[in-house]
XYZ file of C-alpha atoms in Angstrom:
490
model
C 0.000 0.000 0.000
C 1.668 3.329 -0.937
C 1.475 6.621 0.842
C -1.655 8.995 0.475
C -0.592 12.694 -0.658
C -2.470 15.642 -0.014
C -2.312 18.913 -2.051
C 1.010 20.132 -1.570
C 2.585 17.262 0.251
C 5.217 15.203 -1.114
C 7.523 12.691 -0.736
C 10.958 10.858 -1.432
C 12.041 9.033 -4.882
C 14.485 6.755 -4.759
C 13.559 4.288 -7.678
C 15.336 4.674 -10.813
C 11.930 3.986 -12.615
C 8.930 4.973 -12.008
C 5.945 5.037 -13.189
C 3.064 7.659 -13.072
C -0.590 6.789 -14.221
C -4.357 7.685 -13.547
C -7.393 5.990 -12.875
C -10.329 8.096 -13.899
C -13.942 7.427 -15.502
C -13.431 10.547 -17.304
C -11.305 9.880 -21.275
C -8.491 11.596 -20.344
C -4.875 12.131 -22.091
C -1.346 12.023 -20.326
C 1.530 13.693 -21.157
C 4.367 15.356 -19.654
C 6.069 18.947 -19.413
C 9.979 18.744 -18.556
C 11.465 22.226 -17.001
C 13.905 23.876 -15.696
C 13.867 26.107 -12.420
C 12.561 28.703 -14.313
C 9.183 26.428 -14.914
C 9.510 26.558 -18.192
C 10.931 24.152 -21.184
C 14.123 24.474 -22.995
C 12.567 24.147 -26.223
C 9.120 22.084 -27.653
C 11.129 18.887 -27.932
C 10.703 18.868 -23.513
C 6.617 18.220 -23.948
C 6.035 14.611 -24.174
C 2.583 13.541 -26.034
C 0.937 11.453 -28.134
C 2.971 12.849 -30.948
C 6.137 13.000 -29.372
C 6.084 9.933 -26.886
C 10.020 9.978 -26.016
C 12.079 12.815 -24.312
C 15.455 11.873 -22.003
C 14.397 10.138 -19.027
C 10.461 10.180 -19.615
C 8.469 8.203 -22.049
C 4.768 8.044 -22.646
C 3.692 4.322 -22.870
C 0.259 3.239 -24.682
C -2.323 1.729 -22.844
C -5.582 2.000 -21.001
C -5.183 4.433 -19.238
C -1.237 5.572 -20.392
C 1.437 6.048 -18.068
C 4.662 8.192 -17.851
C 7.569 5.492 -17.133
C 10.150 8.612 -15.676
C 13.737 7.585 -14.972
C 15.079 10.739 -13.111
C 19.218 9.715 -13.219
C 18.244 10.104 -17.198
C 16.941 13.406 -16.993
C 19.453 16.082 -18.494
C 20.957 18.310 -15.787
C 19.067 21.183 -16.778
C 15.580 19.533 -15.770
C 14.445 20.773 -12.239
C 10.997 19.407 -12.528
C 8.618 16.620 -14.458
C 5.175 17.892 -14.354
C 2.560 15.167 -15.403
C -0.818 16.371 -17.184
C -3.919 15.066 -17.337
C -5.997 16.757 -20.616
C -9.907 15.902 -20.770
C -10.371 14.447 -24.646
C -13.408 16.649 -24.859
C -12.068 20.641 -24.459
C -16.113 21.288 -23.328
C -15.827 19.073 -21.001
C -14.754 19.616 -17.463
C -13.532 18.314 -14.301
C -16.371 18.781 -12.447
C -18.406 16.366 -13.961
C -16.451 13.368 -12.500
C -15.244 11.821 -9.582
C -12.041 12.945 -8.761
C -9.569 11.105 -10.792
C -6.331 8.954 -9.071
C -2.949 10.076 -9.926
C -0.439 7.025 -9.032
C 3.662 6.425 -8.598
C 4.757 3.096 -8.599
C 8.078 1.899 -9.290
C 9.178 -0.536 -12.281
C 8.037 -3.884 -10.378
C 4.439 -2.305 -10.122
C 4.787 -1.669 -6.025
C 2.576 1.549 -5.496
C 4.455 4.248 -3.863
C 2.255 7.428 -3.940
C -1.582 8.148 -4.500
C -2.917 11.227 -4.889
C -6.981 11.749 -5.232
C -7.034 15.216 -7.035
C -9.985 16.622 -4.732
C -11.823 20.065 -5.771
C -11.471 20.017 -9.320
C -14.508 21.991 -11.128
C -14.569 23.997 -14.324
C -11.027 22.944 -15.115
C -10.527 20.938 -18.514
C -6.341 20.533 -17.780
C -4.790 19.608 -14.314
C -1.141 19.074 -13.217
C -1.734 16.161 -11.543
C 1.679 15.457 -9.939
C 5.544 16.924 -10.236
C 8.822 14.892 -9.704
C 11.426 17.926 -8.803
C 14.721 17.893 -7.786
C 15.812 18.441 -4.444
C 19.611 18.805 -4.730
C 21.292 15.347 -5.338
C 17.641 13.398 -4.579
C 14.599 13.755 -6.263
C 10.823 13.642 -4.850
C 6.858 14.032 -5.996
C 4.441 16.314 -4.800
C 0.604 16.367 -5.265
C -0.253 19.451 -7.251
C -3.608 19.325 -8.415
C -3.407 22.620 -10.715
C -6.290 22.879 -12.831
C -6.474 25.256 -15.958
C -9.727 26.539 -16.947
C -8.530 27.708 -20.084
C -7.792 24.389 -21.827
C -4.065 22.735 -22.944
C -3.384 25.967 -24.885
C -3.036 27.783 -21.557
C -1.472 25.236 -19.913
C 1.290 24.570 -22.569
C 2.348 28.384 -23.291
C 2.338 29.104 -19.677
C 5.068 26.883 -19.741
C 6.657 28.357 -23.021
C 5.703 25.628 -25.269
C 5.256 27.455 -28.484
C 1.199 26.941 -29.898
C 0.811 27.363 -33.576
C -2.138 29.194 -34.707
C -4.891 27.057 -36.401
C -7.198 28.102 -38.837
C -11.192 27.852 -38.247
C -12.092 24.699 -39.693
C -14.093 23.728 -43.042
C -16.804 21.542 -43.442
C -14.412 20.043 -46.348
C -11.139 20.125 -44.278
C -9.238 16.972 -43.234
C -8.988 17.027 -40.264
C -5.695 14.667 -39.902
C -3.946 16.887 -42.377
C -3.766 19.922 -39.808
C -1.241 18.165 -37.532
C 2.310 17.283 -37.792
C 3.724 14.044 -37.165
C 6.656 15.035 -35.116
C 5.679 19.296 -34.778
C 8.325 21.513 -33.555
C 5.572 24.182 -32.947
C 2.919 22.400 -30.988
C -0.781 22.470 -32.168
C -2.712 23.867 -29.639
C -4.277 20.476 -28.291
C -2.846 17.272 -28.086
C -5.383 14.736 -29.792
C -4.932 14.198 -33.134
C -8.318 15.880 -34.320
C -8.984 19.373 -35.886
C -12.138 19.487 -34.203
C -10.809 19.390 -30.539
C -7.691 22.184 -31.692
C -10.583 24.727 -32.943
C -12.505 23.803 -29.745
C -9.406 24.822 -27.376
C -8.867 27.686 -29.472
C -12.637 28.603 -28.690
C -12.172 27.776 -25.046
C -9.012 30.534 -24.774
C -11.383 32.827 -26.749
C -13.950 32.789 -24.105
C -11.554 32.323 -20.708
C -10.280 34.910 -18.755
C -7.907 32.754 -16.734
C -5.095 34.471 -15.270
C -2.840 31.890 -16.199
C -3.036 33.086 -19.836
C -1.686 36.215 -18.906
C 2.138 34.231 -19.058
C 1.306 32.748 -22.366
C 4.090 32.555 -25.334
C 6.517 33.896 -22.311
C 8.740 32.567 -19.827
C 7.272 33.131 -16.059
C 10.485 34.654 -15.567
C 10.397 37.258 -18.020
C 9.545 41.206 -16.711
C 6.522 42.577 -18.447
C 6.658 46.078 -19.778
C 3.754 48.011 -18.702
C 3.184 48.988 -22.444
C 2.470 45.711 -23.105
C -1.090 44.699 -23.798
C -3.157 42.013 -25.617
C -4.492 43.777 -29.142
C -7.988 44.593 -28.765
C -10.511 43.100 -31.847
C -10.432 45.315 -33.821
C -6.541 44.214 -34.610
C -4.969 42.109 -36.481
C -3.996 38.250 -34.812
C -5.725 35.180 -33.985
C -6.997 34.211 -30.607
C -4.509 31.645 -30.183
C -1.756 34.924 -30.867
C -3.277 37.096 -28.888
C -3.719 34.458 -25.853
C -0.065 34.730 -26.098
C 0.465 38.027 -25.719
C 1.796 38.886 -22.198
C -1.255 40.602 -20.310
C -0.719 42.495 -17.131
C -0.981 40.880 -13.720
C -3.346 42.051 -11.109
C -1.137 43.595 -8.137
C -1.646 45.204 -4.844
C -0.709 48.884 -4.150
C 0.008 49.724 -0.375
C 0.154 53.078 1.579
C 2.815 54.851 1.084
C 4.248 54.178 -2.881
C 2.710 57.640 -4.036
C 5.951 59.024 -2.135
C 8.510 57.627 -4.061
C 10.253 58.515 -7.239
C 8.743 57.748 -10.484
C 12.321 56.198 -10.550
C 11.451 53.858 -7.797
C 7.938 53.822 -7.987
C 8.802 52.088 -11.712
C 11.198 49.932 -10.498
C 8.914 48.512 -7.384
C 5.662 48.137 -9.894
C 8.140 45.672 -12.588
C 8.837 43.146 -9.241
C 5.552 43.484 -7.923
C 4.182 42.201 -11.156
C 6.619 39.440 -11.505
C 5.584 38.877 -7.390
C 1.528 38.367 -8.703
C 2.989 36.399 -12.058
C 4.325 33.927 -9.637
C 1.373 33.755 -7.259
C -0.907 33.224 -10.319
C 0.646 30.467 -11.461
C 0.770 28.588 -7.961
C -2.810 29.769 -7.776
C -2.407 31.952 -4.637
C -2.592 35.764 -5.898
C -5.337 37.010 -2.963
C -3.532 34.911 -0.397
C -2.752 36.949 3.112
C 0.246 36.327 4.572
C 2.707 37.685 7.386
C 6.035 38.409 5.746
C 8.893 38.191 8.220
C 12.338 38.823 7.207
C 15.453 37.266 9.013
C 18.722 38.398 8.150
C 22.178 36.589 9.365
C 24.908 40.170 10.790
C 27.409 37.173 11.743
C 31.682 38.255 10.852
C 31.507 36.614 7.640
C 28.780 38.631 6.421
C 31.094 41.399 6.006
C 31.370 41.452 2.573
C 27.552 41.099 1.917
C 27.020 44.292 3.927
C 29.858 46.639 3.211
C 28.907 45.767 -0.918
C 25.219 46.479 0.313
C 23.819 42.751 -0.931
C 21.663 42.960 2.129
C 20.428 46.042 1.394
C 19.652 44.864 -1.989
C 17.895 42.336 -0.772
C 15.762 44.114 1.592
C 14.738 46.309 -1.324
C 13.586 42.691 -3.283
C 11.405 41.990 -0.092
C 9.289 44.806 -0.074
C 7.525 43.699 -3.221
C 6.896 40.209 -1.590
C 5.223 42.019 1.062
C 3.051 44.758 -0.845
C 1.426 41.136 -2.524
C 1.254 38.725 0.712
C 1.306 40.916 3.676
C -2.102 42.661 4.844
C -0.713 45.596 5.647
C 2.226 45.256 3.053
C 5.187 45.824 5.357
C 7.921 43.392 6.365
C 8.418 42.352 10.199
C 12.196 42.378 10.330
C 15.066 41.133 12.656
C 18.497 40.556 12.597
C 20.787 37.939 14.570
C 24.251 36.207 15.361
C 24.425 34.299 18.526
C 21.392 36.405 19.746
C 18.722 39.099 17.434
C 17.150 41.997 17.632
C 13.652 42.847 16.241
C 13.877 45.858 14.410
C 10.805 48.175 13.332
C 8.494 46.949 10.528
C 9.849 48.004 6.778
C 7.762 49.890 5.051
C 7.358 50.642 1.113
C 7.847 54.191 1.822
C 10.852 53.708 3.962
C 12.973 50.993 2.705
C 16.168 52.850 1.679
C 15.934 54.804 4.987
C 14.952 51.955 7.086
C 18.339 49.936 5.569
C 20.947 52.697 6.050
C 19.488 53.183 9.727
C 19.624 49.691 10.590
C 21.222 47.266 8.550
C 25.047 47.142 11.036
C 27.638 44.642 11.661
C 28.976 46.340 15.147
C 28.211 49.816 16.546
C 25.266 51.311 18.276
C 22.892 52.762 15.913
C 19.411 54.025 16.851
C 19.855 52.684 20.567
C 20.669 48.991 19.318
C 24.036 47.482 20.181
C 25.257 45.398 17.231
C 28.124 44.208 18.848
C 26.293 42.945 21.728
C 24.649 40.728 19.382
C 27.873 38.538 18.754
C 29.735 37.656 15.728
C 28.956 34.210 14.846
C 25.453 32.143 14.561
C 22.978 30.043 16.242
C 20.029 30.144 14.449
C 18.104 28.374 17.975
C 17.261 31.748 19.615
C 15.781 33.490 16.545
C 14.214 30.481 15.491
C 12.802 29.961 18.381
C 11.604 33.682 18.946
C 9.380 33.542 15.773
C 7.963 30.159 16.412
C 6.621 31.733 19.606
C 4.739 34.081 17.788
C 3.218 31.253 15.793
C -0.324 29.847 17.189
C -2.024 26.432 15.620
C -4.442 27.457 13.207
C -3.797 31.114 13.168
C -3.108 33.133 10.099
C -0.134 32.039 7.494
C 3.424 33.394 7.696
C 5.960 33.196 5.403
C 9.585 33.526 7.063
C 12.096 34.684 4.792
C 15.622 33.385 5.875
C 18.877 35.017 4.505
C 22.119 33.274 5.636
C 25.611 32.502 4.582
C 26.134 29.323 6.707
C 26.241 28.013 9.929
C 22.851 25.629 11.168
C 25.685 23.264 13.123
C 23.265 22.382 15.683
C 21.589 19.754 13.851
C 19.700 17.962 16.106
C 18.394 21.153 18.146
C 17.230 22.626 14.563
C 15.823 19.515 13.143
C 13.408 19.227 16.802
C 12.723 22.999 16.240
C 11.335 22.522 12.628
C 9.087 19.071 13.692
C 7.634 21.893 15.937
C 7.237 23.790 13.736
C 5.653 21.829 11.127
C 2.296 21.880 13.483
C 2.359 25.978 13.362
C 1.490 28.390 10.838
C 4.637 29.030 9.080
C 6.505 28.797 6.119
C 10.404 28.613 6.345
C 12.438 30.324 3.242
C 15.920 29.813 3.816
C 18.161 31.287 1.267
C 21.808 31.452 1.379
C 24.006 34.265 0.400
C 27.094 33.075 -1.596
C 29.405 30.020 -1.516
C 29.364 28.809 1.801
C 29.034 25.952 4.291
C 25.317 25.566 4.908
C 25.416 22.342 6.857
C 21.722 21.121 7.470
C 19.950 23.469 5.344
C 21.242 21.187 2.351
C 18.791 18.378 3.413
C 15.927 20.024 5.274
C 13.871 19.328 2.835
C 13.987 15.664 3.641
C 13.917 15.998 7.108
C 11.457 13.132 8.801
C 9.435 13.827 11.231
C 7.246 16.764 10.364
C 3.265 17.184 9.930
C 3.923 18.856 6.603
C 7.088 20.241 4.462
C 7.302 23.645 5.855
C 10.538 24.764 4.631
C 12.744 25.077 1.552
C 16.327 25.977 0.329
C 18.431 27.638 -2.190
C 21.338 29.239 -2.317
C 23.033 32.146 -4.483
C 26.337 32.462 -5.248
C 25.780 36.079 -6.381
C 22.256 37.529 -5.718
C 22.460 40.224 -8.117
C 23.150 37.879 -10.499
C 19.977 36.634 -10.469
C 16.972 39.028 -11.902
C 13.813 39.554 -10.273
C 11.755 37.023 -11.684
C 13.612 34.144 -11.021
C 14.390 35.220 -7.377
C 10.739 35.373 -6.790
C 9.720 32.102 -8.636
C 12.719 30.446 -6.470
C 11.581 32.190 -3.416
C 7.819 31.600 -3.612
C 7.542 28.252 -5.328
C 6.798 26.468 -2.346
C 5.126 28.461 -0.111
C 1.565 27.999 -1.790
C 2.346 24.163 -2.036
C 2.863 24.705 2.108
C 0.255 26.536 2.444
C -2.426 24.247 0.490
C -0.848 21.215 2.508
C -1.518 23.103 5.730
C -4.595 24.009 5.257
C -5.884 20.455 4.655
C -3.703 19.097 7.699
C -5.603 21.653 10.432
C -1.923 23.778 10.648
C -3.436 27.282 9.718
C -6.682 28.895 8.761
C-alpha cells in the first residue's frame, strides 16, 4: 500500500523507474512537461505527447489508461521538474463532472508508492496532476492538483511551449492533415483531431484565466507596462493574442505615491513578476505575514559593506506589498542572539536599511556588537515560532544566511515543531558557503507537513527579479495548500 498525498505534500524518490498513471472514468490524455527552475521548457522537444512519446528520461507508454515510465538519473541536468498532465479528450468538457480522478507512482516492479486523489477540481478541462522535482542530489513528488480553466493551450504556453495558430475549420477540411507528425511548434491540443484544436482555441477565446496572462513567455520574463493584448479590432488570432503577455493584477500599499517615479517604476516591474508567480501557484489574494530574518554574523562582512543585504531588503518589499495585509515586512536581525527591528515599510525601505542594517556599533539605541559575531540560528528560530499559534493566520519567514545551522539535532526538533504551526520557512543562502543542514531540510522526517525550503546564491544580483521570486515563492503555496488540509493554519 503506498502513501496517500495531499495537495502540496510530497515525498521521497528513490527508484530509478517509475511510473506515473491515472485511474479516472473521465477519457483523459497524459503527457508530460519537462522544465527547468525557471518552470519553463528548454525548447518544444521537452513536452512529451501522443505525438512525441520519447524525451530523455520520460516516455509516454500506450495503454488503457497511459502512463509516464520517468527515470530521473536520465533526466538532463538542466531539468528541475517533471510535471505530469492530465488533458480531458473533450475541451467542453470539465472536471467537475467526474469523480475525482487517481494520480499514481509506482516503481518498475508495479509496487505503489504514492496516491494522490485530485480533490476540488470543477470547471477545469487541464490539471497538473503530480511533479517529480529535484531536491539537490535526490529527487521527490508532490501532489499538485493545478487545474487550468482555459484548456491545454493555456497550460502549454504558460510553460513556453510554443502553440501554432490554427485556422477555423471547413466543413471540407481533413482534419488529420492539420497536424504534424513530429511538430516543432505544438498544435494547440494534443489529440490528433482538428475538431478538438478549434474547440481549445474557442475555449481561450472565451476564458479569462489568469494563467493566460504568461502565455508565449517565460514566467520569468519582466513585463513592460506597455504591453497589452491587441484589442478586436486588430490584427492576430486568438490563439496569438492568448499569447500576448497581459498584465498581472497587483496590490498597491500606503505609502508608494511618495517615491520617485524612478522607484515607484522599479517597485511596480517586481511586484508584477511577485503576482505572475502567485498566479501560477494559484495563490494571488492569499494573506500572509512576511517576516524577514537576516544573518549580521563576521563573515557577512562582505555582503554588507557591498550592500547585498540592502539589496535584498529592497527585493522583499515587493513580496510584502502582494502577501502581507498591511504590506510591510516584520524584520530582525541575529548572530548568537537578534534583535527585532521596526516593521519596513514601502515608503521607507532605503531609509529603514541605512538606519539599521550594522555589523557592530550602536545605531538608533541597538548594540550590534552585543549581538555577537557568529550564529545560532536556535534563539531566533525559536523567537518567531513563539509568535506562531495552531491554526492562526499564514506566515511566510524569509531566511537570509551565509552558513552556519551546526546544531543539527536542536534545529531539526525545532522545525518538527514547527511543522504543526502556521509558518513557512524560506531559507536562502548568500554566496558560496558551508550551509550544513539546510542542504537536506527538505527531507527531514518527522514533520506534519514540508514547511521549509532551500536555495542558495552564489551572487544575488546575479539573479533578476523574476527568477528570485519564482525560487523564493515556489513552495510556499504548495505549504500553504498542505496546511490548510492538515488543520496547521486557517
Amino acid at each position: 500500500m503506498g502513501t496517500s498525498l495531499v495537495k502540496g505534500q510530497n515525498g521521497p524518490v528513490a527508484a530509478a523507474r517509475v511510473v506515473v498513471s491515472v485511474r479516472t472514468e473521465a477519457a483523459v490524455d497524459l503527457s508530460a512537461l519537462l522544465v527547468t527552475e525557471s518552470g519553463t521548457v528548454r525548447s518544444d522537444a521537452d513536452f512529451v505527447f501522443f505525438n512525441q512519446p520519447v524525451a530523455p528520461g520520460v516516455e509516454l507508454t500506450s495503454g488503457s489508461p497511459a502512463a509516464l515510465a520517468i527515470s530521473p538519473g536520465a533526466l538532463p541536468g538542466e531539468i528541475a521538474q517533471v510535471r505530469a498532465v492530465l488533458t480531458l479528450d473533450d475541451p467542453t468538457d470539465t472536471f467537475g463532472r467526474y469523480a475525482p480522478p487517481v494520480a499514481t507512482v509506482a516503481d518498475d516492479r508495479g509496487n505503489m508508492l504514492y496516491e494522490y486523489v485530485i480533490e476540488g477540481l470543477g470547471a477545469e478541462s487541464v490539471v497538473i496532476a503530480l511533479e517529480l522535482y529535484r531536491r539537490g542530489e535526490q529527487w521527490k513528488v508532490r501532489a499538485v492538483g493545478q487545474g487550468y480553466a482555459g484548456g491545454f493551450a493555456a497550460l502549454v504556453t504558460d510553460h513556453g511551449v510554443v502553440v501554432d495558430d490554427e485556422p477555423d475549420p471547413s466543413p471540407s477540411a481533413d482534419p488529420a492533415s492539420a497536424l504534424p507528425t513530429a511538430p516543432t511548434s505544438l498544435p494547440a491540443s494534443p489529440p490528433a483531431t482538428q475538431s478538438r484544436a478549434a474547440a481549445d482555441d474557442s475555449a481561450v477565446r472565451q476564458t479569462s484565466s489568469p494563467h493566460i496572462a504568461a502565455a508565449g513567455t517565460a514566467p520569468s520574463a519582466t513585463v513592460p507596462a506597455s504591453e497589452s493584448v491587441p484589442t478586436s479590432g486588430e490584427s492576430g488570432s486568438a490563439l496569438t493574442q492568448a499569447k500576448q503577455p497581459l498584465e498581472p493584477d497587483v496590490r498597491t500599499v500606503p505609502g508608494e505615491a511618495t517615491l520617485s517615479f524612478e522607484k515607484r517604476t522599479v517597485l511596480d516591474l517586481r511586484k508584477r513578476e511577485v503576482a505572475k508567480v502567485l498566479i501560477d501557484q494559484d495563490a494571488l489574494g492569499v494573506r500572509a505575514r512576511v517576516v524577514l530574518v537576516i544573518d549580521k554574523t563576521g563573515s557577512m562582512v562582505k555582503q554588507y559593506r557591498k550592500k547585498v543585504v540592502h539589496r535584498v531588503v529592497e527585493r522583499m518589499i515587493p513580496v510584502a506589498t502582494q502577501l502581507d495585509d498591511d504590506g510591510t515586512l516584520e524584520a530582525y536581525l541575529y548572530a548568537l542572539s537578534y534583535t527585532r527591528l521596526p516593521d519596513i515599510a514601502v515608503a521607507e525601505g532605503d531609509r529603514w536599511s541605512e538606519t539599521y542594517l550594522h555589523l557592530s556599533g550602536t545605531h538608533a539605541g541597538i548594540d550590534y556588537s552585543g549581538l555577537g559575531g557568529r550564529n545560532d540560528e536556535l534563539p531566533i528560530m525559536r523567537a518567531v515560532i513563539d509568535t506562531l499559534r495552531p491554526g492562526g493566520r499564514p506566515t511566510l519567514v524569509l531566511f537570509f544566511t551565509d552558513g552556519g545551522f551546526a546544531k543539527k539535532p536542536e534545529i531539526t526538533a525545532l522545525m518538527r515543531e514547527a511543522s504543526r504551526l502556521p509558518a513557512f520557512w524560506q531559507f536562502v543562502g548568500l554566496g558560496q558557503a558551508n550551509y550544513g543542514l539546510l542542504r537536506s531540510i527538505d527531507e527531514m522526517d518527522g514533520r506534519l507537513v514540508d514547511n521549509a525550503g532551500f536555495f542558495a546564491l552564489d551572487d544575488i544580483d546575479r539573479v533578476d527579479d523574476a527568477q528570485l521570486y519564482a525560487r523564493l515563492l515556489g513552495e510556499f503555496p504548495q505549504w500553504l495548500r498542505a496546511a490548510r488540509a492538515a488543520g496547521v493554519t486557517s
